[in-house]
mmCIF file of C-alpha atoms in Angstrom:
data_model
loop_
_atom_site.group_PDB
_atom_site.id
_atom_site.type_symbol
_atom_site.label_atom_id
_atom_site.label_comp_id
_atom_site.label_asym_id
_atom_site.label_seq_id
_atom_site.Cartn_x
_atom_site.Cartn_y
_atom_site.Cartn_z
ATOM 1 C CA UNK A 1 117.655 96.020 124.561
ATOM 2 C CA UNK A 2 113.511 95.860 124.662
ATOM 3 C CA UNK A 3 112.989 98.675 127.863
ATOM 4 C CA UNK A 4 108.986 98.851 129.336
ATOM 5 C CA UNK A 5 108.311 102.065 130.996
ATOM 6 C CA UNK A 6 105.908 101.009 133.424
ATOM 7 C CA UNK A 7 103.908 103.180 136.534
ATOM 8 C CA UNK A 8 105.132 100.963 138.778
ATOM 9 C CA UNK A 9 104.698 97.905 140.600
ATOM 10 C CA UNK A 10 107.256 95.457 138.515
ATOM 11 C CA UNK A 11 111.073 95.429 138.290
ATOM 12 C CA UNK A 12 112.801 93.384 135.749
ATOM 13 C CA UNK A 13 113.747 90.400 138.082
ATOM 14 C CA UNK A 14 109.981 90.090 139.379
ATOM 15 C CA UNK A 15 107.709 91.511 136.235
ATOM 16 C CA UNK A 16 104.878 90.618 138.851
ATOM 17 C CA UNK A 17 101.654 88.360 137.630
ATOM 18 C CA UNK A 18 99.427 90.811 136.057
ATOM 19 C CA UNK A 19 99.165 92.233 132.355
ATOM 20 C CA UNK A 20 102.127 93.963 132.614
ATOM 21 C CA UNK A 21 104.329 90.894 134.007
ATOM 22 C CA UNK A 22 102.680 88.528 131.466
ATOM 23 C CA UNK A 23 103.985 91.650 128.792
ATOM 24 C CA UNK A 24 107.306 91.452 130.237
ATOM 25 C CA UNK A 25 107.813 87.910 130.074
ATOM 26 C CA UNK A 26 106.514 87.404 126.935
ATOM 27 C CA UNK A 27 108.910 90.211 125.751
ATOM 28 C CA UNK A 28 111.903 88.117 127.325
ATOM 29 C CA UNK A 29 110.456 85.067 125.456
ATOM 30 C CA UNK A 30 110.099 86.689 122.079
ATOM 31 C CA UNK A 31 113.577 88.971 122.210
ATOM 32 C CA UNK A 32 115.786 85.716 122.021
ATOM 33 C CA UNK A 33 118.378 86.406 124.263
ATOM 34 C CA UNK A 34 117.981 90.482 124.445
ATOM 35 C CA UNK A 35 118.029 92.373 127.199
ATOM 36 C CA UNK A 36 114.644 93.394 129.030
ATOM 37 C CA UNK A 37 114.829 96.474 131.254
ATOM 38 C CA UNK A 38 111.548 97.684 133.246
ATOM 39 C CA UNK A 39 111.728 101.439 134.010
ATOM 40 C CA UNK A 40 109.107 102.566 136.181
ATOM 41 C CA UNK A 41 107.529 106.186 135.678
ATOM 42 C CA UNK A 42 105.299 108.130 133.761
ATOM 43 C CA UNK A 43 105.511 107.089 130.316
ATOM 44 C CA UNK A 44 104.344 111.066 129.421
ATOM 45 C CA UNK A 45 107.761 112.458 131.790
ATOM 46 C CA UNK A 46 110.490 113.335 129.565
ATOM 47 C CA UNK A 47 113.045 112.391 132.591
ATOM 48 C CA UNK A 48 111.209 109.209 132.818
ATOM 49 C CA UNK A 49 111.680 108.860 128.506
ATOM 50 C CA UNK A 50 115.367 110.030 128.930
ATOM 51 C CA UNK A 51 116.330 107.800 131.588
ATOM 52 C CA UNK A 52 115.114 104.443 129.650
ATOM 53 C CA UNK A 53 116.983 105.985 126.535
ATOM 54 C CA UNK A 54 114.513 106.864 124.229
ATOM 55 C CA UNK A 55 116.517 108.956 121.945
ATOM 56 C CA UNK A 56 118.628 106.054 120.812
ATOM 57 C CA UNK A 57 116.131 103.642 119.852
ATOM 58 C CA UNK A 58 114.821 102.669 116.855
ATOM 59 C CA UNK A 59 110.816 102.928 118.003
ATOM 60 C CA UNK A 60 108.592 103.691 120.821
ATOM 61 C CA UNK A 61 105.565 101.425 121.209
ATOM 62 C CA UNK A 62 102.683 102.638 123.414
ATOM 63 C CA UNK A 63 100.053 100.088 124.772
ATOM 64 C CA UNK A 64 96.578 101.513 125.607
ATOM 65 C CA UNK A 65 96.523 101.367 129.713
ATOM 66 C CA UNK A 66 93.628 99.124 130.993
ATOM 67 C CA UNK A 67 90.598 100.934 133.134
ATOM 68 C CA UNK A 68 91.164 104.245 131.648
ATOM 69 C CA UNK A 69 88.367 106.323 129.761
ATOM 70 C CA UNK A 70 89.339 106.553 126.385
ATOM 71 C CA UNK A 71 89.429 110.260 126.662
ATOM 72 C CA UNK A 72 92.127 109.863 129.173
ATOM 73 C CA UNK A 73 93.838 107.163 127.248
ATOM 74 C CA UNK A 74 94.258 109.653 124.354
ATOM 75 C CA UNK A 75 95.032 112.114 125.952
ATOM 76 C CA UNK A 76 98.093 110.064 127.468
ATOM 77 C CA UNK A 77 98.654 109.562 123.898
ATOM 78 C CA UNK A 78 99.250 113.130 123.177
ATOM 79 C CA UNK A 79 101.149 113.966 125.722
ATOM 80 C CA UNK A 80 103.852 110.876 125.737
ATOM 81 C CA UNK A 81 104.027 112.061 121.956
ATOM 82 C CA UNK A 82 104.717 115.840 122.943
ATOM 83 C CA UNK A 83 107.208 114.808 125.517
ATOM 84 C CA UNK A 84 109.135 112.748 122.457
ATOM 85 C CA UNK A 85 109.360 115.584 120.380
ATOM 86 C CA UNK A 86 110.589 118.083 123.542
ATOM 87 C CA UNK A 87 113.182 114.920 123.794
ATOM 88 C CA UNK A 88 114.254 114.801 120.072
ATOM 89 C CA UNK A 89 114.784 118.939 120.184
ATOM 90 C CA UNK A 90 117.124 118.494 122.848
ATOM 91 C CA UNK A 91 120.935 119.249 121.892
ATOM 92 C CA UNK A 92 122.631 115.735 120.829
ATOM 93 C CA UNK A 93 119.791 114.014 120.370
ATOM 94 C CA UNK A 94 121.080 112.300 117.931
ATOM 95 C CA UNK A 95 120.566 108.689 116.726
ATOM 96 C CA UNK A 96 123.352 105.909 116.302
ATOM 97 C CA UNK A 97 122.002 104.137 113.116
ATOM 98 C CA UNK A 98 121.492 106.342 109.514
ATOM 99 C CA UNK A 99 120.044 105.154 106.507
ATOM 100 C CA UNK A 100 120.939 105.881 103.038
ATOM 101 C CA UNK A 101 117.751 108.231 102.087
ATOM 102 C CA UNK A 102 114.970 106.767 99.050
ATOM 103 C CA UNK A 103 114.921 108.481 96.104
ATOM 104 C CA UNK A 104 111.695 108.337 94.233
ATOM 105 C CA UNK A 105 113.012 105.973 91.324
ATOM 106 C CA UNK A 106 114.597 103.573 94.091
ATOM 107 C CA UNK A 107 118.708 104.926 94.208
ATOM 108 C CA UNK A 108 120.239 106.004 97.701
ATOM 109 C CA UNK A 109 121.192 109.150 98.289
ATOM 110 C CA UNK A 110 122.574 110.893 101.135
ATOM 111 C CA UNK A 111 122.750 109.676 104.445
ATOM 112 C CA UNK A 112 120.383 110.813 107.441
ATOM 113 C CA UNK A 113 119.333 110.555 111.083
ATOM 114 C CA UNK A 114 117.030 107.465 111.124
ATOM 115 C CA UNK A 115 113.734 108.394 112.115
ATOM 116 C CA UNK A 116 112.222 107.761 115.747
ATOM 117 C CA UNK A 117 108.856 105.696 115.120
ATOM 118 C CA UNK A 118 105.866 105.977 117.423
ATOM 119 C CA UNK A 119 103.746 103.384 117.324
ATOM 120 C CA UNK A 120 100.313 103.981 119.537
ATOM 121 C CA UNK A 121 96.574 103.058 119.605
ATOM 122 C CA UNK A 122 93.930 105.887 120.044
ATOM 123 C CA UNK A 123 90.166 105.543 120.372
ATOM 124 C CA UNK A 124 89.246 108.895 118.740
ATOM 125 C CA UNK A 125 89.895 109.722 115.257
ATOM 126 C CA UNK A 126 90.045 113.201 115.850
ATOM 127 C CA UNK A 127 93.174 112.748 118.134
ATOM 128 C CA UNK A 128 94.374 110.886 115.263
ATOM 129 C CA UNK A 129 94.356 113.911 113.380
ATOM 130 C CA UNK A 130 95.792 116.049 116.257
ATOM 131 C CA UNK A 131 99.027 113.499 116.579
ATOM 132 C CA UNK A 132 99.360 113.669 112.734
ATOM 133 C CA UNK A 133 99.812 117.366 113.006
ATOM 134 C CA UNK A 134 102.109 117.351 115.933
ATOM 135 C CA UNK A 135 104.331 115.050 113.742
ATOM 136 C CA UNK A 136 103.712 116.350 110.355
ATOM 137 C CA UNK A 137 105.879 119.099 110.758
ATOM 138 C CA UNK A 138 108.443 116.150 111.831
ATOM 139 C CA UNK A 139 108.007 114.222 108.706
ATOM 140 C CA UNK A 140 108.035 117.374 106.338
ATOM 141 C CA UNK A 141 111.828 118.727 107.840
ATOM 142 C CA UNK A 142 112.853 115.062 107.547
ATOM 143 C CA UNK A 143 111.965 114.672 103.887
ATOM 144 C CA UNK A 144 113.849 118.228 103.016
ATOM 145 C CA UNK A 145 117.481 116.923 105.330
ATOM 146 C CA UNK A 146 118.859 114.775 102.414
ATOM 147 C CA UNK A 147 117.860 117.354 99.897
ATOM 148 C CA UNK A 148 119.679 120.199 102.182
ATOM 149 C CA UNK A 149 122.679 117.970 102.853
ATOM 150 C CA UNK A 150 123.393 117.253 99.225
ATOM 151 C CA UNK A 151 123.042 121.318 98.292
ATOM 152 C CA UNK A 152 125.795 121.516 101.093
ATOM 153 C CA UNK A 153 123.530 123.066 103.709
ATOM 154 C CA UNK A 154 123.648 121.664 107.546
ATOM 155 C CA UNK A 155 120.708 122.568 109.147
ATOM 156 C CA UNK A 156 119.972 121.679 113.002
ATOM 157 C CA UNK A 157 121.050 118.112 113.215
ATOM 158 C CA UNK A 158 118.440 116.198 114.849
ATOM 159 C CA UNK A 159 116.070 113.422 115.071
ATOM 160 C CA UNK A 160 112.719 113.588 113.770
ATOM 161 C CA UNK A 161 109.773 111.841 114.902
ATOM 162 C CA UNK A 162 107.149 109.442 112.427
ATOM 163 C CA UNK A 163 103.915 108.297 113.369
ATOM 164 C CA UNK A 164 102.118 104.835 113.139
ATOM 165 C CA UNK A 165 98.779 105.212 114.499
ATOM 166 C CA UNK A 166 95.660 102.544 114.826
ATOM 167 C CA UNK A 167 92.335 103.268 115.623
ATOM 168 C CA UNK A 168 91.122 100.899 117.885
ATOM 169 C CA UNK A 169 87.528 100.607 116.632
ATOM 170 C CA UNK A 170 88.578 101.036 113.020
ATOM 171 C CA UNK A 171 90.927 97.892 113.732
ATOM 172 C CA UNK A 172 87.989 95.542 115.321
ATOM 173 C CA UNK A 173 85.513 96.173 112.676
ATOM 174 C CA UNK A 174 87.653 95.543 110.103
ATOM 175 C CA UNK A 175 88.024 91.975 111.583
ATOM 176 C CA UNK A 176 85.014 91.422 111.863
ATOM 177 C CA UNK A 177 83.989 92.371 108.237
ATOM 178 C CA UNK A 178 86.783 90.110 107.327
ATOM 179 C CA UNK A 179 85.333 86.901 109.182
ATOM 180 C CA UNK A 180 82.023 88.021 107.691
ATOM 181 C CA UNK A 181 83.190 87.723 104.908
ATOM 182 C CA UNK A 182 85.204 84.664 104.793
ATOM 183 C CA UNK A 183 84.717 82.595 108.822
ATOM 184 C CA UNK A 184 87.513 80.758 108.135
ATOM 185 C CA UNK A 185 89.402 83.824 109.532
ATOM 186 C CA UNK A 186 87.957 83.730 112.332
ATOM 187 C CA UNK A 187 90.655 80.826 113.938
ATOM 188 C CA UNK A 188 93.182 82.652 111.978
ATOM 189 C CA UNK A 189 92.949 85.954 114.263
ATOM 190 C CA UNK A 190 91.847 83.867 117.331
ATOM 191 C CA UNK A 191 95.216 81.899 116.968
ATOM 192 C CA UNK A 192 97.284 85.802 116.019
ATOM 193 C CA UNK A 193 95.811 87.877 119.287
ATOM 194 C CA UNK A 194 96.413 84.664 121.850
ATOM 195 C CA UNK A 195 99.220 84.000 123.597
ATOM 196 C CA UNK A 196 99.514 80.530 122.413
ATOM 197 C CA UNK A 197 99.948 79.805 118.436
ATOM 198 C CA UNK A 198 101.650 81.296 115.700
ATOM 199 C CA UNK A 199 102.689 84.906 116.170
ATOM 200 C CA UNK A 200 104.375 87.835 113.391
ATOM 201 C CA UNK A 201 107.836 87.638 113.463
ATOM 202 C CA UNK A 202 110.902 89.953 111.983
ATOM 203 C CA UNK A 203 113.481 87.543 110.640
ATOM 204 C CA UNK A 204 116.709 87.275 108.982
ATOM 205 C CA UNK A 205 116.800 85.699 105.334
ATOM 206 C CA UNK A 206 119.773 83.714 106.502
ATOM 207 C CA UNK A 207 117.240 81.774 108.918
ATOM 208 C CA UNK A 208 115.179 80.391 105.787
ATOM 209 C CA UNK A 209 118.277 79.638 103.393
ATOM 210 C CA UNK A 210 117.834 82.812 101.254
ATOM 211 C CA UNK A 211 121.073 84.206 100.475
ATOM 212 C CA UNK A 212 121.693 87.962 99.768
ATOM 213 C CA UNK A 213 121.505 89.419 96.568
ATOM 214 C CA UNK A 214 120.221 86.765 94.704
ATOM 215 C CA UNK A 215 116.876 87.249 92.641
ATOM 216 C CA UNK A 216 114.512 84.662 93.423
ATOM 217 C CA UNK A 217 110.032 84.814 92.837
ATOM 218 C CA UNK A 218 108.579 85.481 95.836
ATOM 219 C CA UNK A 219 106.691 82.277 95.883
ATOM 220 C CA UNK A 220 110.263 80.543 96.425
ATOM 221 C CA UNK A 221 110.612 82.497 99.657
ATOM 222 C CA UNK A 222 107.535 81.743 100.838
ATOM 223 C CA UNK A 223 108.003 77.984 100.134
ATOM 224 C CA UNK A 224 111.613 78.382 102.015
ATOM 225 C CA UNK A 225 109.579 79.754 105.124
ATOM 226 C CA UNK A 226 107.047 76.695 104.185
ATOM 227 C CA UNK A 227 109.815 74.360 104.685
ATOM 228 C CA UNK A 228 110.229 75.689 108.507
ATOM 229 C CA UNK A 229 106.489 75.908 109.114
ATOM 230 C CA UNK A 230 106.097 79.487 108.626
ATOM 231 C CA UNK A 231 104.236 82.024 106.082
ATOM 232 C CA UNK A 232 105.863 84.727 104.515
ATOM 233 C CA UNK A 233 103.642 87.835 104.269
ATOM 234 C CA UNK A 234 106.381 90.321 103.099
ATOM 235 C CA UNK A 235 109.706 91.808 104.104
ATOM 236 C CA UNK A 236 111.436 94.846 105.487
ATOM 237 C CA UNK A 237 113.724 96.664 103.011
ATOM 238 C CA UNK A 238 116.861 98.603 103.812
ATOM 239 C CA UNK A 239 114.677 102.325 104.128
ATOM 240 C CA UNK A 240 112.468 100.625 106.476
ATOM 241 C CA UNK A 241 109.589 100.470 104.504
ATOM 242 C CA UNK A 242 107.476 97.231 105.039
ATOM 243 C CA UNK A 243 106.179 95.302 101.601
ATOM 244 C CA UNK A 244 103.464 92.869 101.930
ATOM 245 C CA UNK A 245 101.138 91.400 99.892
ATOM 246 C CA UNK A 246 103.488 90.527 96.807
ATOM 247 C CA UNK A 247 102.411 88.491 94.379
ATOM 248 C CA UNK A 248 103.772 84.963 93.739
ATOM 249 C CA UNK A 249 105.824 85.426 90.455
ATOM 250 C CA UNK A 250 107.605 89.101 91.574
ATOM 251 C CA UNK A 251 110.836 89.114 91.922
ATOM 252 C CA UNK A 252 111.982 89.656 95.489
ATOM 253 C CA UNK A 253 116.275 90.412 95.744
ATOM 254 C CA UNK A 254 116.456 90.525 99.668
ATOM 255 C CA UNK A 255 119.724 92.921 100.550
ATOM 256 C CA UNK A 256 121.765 93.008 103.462
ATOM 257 C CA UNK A 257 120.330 94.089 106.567
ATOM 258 C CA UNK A 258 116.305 93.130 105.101
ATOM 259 C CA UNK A 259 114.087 91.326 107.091
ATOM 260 C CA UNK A 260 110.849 89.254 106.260
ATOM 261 C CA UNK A 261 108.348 89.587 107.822
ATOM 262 C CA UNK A 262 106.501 85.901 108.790
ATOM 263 C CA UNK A 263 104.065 84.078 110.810
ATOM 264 C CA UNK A 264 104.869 81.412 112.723
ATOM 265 C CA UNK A 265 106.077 79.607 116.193
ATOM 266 C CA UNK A 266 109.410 80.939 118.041
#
């Protein structure tokens, strides 16, 4: 279920016409037969976050409100991410998935609560560094659970919160550098940030032919996505962690539940 916590002024059987409906109804478009649920609220009210059931999904994704300063729009930033970790102290806030935790030389190892990911855009670097501290303590607890839980200690069972955060300027003058550097780009991103074209998608191996297990170079996989029109720029392993940029002749053995990550049409 994709939910869009909303101030108001859409429901999810009239998403209305403006950003926010076009949002909405691209969301229905792109989820493939999921369920889209508008809440409407304050996306910084931890009754509003509890009633769209934040504490049992897999990521919260913020988009920067239109008109605002950008000291405000931070600042909504902050907050929304304090009221996620008041949420995530909460007794039961537990979620339903686990992962099998990383060990540095690639083995599993105990199993934990899978992280809650934030995912927000913030004008200010310097509130970049206040949202890292807010969820550095998060990230520091959740690297010591597995350790704890195979020494037989049960510390406070709970969710823990991990950041993604882009800079909005950072993100725009890095494209620019990049068609400066090479203007061919320059239809690449047009075609990526319009509504129309070829979009990034999260899909199954199965949907390209790639079975499980099997070792195969990466530039086979990326010839299998060829085949359907679409470019393979990496893939989603079992921990979460995204891998792009891998060169043709590595060895890519896609597991159960991985994802690649491509470009292309719906």
């Amino acid at each position: 279920t994709i939910t869009v916590i909303t101030p108001g002024g859409a429901t999810s059987s009239d998403p209305g016409t403006g950003p926010l409906g076009a949002m909405v109804r691209r969301g229905v478009d792109m989820a493939r037969g999921k369920q889209v649920r508008v809440v409407k609220g304050d996306p910084a009210d931890a009754d509003t976050l509890r009633s769209a059931g934040v504490v049992g999904s897999d990521a919260v994704v913020m988009a920067s409100p239109s008109g605002w300063a950008a000291q405000d729009e931070d600042a909504g930033v902050v907050s929304t991410a304090l009221a996620l970790r008041g949420l995530l102290d909460e007794p039961g806030a537990a979620s339903p998935h686990t992962f099998a935790h990383k060990h540095a030389g690639g083995g599993s190892g105990a199993h934990a609560e899978r992280p809650l990911n934030f995912v927000c855009c913030v004008r200010e670097e310097r509130t970049r560094d206040v949202l890292r501290l807010l969820v550095g303590t998060d990230t520091a607890a959740q690297a010591q659970a597995p350790a704890q839980a195979q020494h037989g200690q049960h510390p406070h069972a709970r969710r823990h919160l991990t950041l993604d955060v882009v800079l909005a300027d950072d993100l725009l003058s890095g494209m620019l550098t990049q068609v400066a550097s090479d203007t061919l780009l320059q239809g690449v991103f047009e075609d990526l940030c319009s509504e129309a074209g070829k979009e990034l998608y999260v899909r199954a191996p199965a949907a390209y032919d790639i079975p499980v297990g099997q070792q195969l170079r990466w530039g086979e996989v990326q010839e299998r996505a060829r085949a359907n029109e679409d470019v393979a720029i990496g893939y989603i392993d079992r921990w979460g962690e995204v891998v792009l940029d891998l060169p043709a002749d590595a060895i890519a053995t896609l597991q159960e539940g991985e994802r690649l990550v491509v470009i292309g049409d719906q």
